[in-house]
mmCIF file of C-alpha atoms in Angstrom:
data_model
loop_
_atom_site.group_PDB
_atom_site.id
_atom_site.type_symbol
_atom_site.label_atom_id
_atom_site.label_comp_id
_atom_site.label_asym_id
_atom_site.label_seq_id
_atom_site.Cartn_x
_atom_site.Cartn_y
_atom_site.Cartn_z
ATOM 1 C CA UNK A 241 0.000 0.000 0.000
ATOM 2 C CA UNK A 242 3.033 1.985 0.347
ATOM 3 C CA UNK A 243 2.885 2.668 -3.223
ATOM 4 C CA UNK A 244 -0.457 3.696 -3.530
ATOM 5 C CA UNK A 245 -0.046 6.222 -0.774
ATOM 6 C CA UNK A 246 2.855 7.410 -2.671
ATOM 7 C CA UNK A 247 0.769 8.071 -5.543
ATOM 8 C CA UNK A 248 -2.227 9.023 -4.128
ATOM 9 C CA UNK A 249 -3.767 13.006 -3.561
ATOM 10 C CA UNK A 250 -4.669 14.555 -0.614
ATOM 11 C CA UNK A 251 -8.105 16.415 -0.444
ATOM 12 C CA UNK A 252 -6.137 19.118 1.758
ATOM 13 C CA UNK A 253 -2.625 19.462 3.104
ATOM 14 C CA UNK A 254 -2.238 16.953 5.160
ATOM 15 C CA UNK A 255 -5.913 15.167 4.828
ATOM 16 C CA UNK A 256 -6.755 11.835 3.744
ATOM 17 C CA UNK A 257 -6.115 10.444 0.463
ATOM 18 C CA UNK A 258 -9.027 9.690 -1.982
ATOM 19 C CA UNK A 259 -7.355 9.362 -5.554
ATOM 20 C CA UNK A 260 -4.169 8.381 -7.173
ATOM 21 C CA UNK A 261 -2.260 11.752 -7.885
ATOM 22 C CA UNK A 262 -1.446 10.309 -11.950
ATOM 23 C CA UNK A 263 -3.701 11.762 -14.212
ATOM 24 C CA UNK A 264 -6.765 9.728 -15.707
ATOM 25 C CA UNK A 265 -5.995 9.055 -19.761
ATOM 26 C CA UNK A 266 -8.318 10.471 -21.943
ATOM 27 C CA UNK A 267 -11.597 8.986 -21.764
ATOM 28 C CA UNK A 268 -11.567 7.837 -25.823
ATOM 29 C CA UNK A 269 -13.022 4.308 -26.734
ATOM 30 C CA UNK A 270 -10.663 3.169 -29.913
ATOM 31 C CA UNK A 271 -14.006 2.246 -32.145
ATOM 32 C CA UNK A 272 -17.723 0.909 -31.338
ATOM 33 C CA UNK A 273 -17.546 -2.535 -29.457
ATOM 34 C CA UNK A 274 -21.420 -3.670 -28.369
ATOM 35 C CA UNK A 275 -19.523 -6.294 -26.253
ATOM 36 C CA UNK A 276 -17.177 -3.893 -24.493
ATOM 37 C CA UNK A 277 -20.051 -1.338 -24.363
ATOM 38 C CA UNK A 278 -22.292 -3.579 -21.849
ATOM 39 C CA UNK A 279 -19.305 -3.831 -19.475
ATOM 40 C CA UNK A 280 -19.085 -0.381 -18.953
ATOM 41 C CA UNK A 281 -22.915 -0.237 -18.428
ATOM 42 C CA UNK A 282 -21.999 -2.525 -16.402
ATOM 43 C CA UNK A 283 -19.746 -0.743 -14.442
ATOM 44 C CA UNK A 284 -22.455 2.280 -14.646
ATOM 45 C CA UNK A 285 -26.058 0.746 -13.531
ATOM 46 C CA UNK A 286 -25.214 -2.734 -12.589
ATOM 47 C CA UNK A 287 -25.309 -4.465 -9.200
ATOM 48 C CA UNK A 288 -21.642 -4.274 -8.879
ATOM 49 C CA UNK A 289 -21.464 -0.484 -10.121
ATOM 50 C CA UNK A 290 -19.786 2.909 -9.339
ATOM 51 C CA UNK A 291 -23.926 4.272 -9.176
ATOM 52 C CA UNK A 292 -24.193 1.229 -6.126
ATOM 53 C CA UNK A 293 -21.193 3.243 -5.034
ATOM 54 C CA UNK A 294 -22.049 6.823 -5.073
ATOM 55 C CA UNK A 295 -25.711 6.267 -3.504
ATOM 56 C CA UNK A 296 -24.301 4.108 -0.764
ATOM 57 C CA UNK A 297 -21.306 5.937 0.436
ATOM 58 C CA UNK A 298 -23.943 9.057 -0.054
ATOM 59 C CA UNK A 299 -25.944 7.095 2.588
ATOM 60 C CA UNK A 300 -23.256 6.505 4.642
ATOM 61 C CA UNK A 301 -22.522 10.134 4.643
ATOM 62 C CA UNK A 302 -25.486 10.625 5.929
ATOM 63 C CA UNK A 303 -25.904 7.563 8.532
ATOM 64 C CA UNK A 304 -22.493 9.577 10.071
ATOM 65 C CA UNK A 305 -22.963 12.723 10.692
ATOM 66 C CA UNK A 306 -22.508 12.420 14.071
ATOM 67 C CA UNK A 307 -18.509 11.526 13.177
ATOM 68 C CA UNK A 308 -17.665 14.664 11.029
ATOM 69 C CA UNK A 309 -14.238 13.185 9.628
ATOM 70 C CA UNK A 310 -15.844 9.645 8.792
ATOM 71 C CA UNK A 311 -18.828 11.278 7.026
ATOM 72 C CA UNK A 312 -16.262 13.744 5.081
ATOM 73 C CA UNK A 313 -14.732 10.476 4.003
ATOM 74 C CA UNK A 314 -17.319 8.561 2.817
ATOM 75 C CA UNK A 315 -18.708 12.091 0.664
ATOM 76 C CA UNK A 316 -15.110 12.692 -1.032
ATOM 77 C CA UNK A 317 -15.345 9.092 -1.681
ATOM 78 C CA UNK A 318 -18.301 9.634 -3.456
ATOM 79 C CA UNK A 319 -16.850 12.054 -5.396
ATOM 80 C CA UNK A 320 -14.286 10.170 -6.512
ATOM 81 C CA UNK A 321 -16.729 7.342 -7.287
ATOM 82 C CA UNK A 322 -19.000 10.029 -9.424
ATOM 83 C CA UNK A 323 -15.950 10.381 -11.391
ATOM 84 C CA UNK A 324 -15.564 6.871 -12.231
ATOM 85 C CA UNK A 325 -19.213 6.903 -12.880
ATOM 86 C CA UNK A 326 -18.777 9.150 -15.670
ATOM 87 C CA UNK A 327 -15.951 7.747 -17.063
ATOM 88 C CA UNK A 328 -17.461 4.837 -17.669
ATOM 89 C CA UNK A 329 -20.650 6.151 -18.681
ATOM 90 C CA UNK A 330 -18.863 8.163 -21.487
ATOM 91 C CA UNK A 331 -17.046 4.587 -22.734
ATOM 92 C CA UNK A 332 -20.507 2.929 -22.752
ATOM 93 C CA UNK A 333 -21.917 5.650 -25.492
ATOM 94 C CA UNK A 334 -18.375 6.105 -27.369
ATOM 95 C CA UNK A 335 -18.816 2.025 -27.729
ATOM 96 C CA UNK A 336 -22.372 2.051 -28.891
ATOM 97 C CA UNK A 337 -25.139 1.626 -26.050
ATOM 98 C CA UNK A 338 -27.111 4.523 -23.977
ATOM 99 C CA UNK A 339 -25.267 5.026 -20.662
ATOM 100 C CA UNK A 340 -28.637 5.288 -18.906
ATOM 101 C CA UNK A 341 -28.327 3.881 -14.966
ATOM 102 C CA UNK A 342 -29.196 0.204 -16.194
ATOM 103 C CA UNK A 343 -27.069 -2.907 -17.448
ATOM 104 C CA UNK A 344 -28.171 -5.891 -19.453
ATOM 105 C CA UNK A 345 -29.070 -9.212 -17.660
ATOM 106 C CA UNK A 346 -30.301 -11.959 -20.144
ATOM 107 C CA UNK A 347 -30.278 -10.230 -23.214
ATOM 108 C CA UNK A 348 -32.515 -7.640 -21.497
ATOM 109 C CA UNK A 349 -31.735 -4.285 -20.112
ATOM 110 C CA UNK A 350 -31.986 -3.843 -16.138
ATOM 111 C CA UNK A 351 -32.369 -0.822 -14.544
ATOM 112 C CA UNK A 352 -30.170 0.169 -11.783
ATOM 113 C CA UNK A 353 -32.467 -0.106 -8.023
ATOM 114 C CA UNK A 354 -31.249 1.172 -4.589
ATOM 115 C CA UNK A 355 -32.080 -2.371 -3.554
ATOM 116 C CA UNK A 356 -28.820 -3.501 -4.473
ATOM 117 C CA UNK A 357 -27.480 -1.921 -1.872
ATOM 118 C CA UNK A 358 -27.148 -3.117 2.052
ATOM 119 C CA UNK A 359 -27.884 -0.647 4.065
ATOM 120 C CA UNK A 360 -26.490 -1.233 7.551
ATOM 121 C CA UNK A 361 -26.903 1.182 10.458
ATOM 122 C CA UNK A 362 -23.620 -0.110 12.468
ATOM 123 C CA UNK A 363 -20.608 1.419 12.158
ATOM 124 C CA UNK A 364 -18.531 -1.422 11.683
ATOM 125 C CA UNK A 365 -20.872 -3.188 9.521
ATOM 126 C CA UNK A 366 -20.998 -0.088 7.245
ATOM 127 C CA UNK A 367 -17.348 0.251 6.826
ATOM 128 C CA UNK A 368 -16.940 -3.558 6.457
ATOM 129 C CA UNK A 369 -19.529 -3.735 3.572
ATOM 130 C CA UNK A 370 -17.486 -0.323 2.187
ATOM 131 C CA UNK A 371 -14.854 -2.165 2.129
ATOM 132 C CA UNK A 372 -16.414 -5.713 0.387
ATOM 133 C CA UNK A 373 -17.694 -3.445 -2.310
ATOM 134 C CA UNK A 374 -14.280 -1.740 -2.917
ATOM 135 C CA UNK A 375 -12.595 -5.062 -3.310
ATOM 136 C CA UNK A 376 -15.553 -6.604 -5.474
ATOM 137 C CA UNK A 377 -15.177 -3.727 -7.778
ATOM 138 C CA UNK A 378 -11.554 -4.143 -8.205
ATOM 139 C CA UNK A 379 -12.271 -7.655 -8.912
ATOM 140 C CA UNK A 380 -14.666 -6.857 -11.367
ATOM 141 C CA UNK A 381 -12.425 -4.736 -13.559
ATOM 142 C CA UNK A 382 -9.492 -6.573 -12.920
ATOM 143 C CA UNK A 383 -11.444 -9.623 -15.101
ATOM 144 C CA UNK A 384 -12.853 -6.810 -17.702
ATOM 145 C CA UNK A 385 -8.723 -5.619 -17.925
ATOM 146 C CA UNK A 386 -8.253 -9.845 -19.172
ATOM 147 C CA UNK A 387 -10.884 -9.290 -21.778
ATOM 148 C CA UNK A 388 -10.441 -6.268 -22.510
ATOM 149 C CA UNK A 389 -8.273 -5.444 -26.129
ATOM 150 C CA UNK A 390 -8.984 -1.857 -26.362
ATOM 151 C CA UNK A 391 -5.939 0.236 -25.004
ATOM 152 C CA UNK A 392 -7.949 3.397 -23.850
ATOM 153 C CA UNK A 393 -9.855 1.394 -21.725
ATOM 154 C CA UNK A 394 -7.431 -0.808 -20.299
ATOM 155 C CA UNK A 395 -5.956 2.176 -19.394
ATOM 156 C CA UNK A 396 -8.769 3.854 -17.377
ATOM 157 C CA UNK A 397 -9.693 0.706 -15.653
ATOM 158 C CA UNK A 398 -6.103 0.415 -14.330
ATOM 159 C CA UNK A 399 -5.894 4.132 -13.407
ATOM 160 C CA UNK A 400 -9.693 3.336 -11.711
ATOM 161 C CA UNK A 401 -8.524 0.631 -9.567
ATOM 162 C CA UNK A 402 -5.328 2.600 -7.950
ATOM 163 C CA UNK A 403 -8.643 5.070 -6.644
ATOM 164 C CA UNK A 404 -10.257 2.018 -5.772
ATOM 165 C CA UNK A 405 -7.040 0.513 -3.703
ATOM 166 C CA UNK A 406 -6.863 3.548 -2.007
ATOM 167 C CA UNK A 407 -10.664 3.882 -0.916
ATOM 168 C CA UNK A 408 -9.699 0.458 0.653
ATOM 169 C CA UNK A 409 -7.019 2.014 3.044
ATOM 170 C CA UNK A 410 -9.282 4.782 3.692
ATOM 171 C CA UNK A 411 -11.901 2.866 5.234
ATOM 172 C CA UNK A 412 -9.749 0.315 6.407
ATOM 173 C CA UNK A 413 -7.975 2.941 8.478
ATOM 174 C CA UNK A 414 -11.432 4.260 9.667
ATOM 175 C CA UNK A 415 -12.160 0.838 10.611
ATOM 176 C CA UNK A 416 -9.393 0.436 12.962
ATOM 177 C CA UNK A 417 -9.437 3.897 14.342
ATOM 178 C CA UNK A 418 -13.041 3.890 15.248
ATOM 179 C CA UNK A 419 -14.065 0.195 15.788
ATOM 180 C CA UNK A 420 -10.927 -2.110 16.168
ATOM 181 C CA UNK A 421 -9.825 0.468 19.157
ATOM 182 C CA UNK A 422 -13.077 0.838 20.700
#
């Protein structure tokens, strides 16, 4: 993790680290690709998504509030996770499909739902599921990177999971400030 903290970009001087400092390539898909297309979409409005992200850490923003610096980590989080959201919601309509919050499941599109979500109420159990999701979506585009042949994309997915890696440590390091300790 050394690494990644190396890289990574402080919201302030001296405040937590959210994103890898190295730039994100330019968000250009090499030609159409329907196939390459409904990963992103995917990545977009599926159950495994940077949307599941953005409304749960938004959510967990919210849930605490009464712990100023966790709740100002899960909302830059989110920001960070909007980000993503876009990037791969601009790949989806350079490749071909309409980056509307859905994914296709059998040969039929899916619209994203908040019930994909857990919604815990526990601090620990919050930051633990924060933390599953993190390492699920890493997963996930670690396998699209495998498939994956065009370059521009490859390249955004790896510069997407060094944010991802980091989010990790962040709530990792909440998780043993405010639950391992308590």
């Amino acid at each position: 993790m050394q690494q990644h903290s190396q890289q990574a970009q402080a919201a302030g001087e001296g405040g937590p680290l959210y994103q890898a400092k190295l730039p994100y390539p330019p968000v250009k898909a090499l030609c159409e690709n329907r196939t390459y297309a409904f990963a992103m979409l995917d990545n977009v409005g599926g159950n495994n998504s940077e949307m599941s992200a953005v409304s749960l850490y938004f959510y967990n923003h919210l849930r605490t509030a009464y712990c100023a610096e966790i709740a100002s980590c899960f909302h830059h989080v989110s920001i960070v996770e909007m980000h993503h959201l876009e990037i791969f919601g601009t790949l989806a309509l350079q490749l071909g499909v309409d980056p509307r919050l859905w994914t296709r499941s059998r040969n039929q599109m899916a619209y994203w739902t908040p019930r994909y979500n857990q919604y815990p109420v526990e601090l620990s159990q919050l930051l633990t599921y924060a933390i599953q999701g993190e390492e699920r979506a890493i997963e996930k585009y670690q396998y699209q990177l495998e498939r994956i042949e065009d370059c521009n994309i490859v390249e955004n997915l790896k510069r997407i999971i060094l944010d991802e890696q980091i989010h990790i440590q962040v709530f990792q390091d909440l998780y043993q400030r405010y639950v391992s300790n308590c």
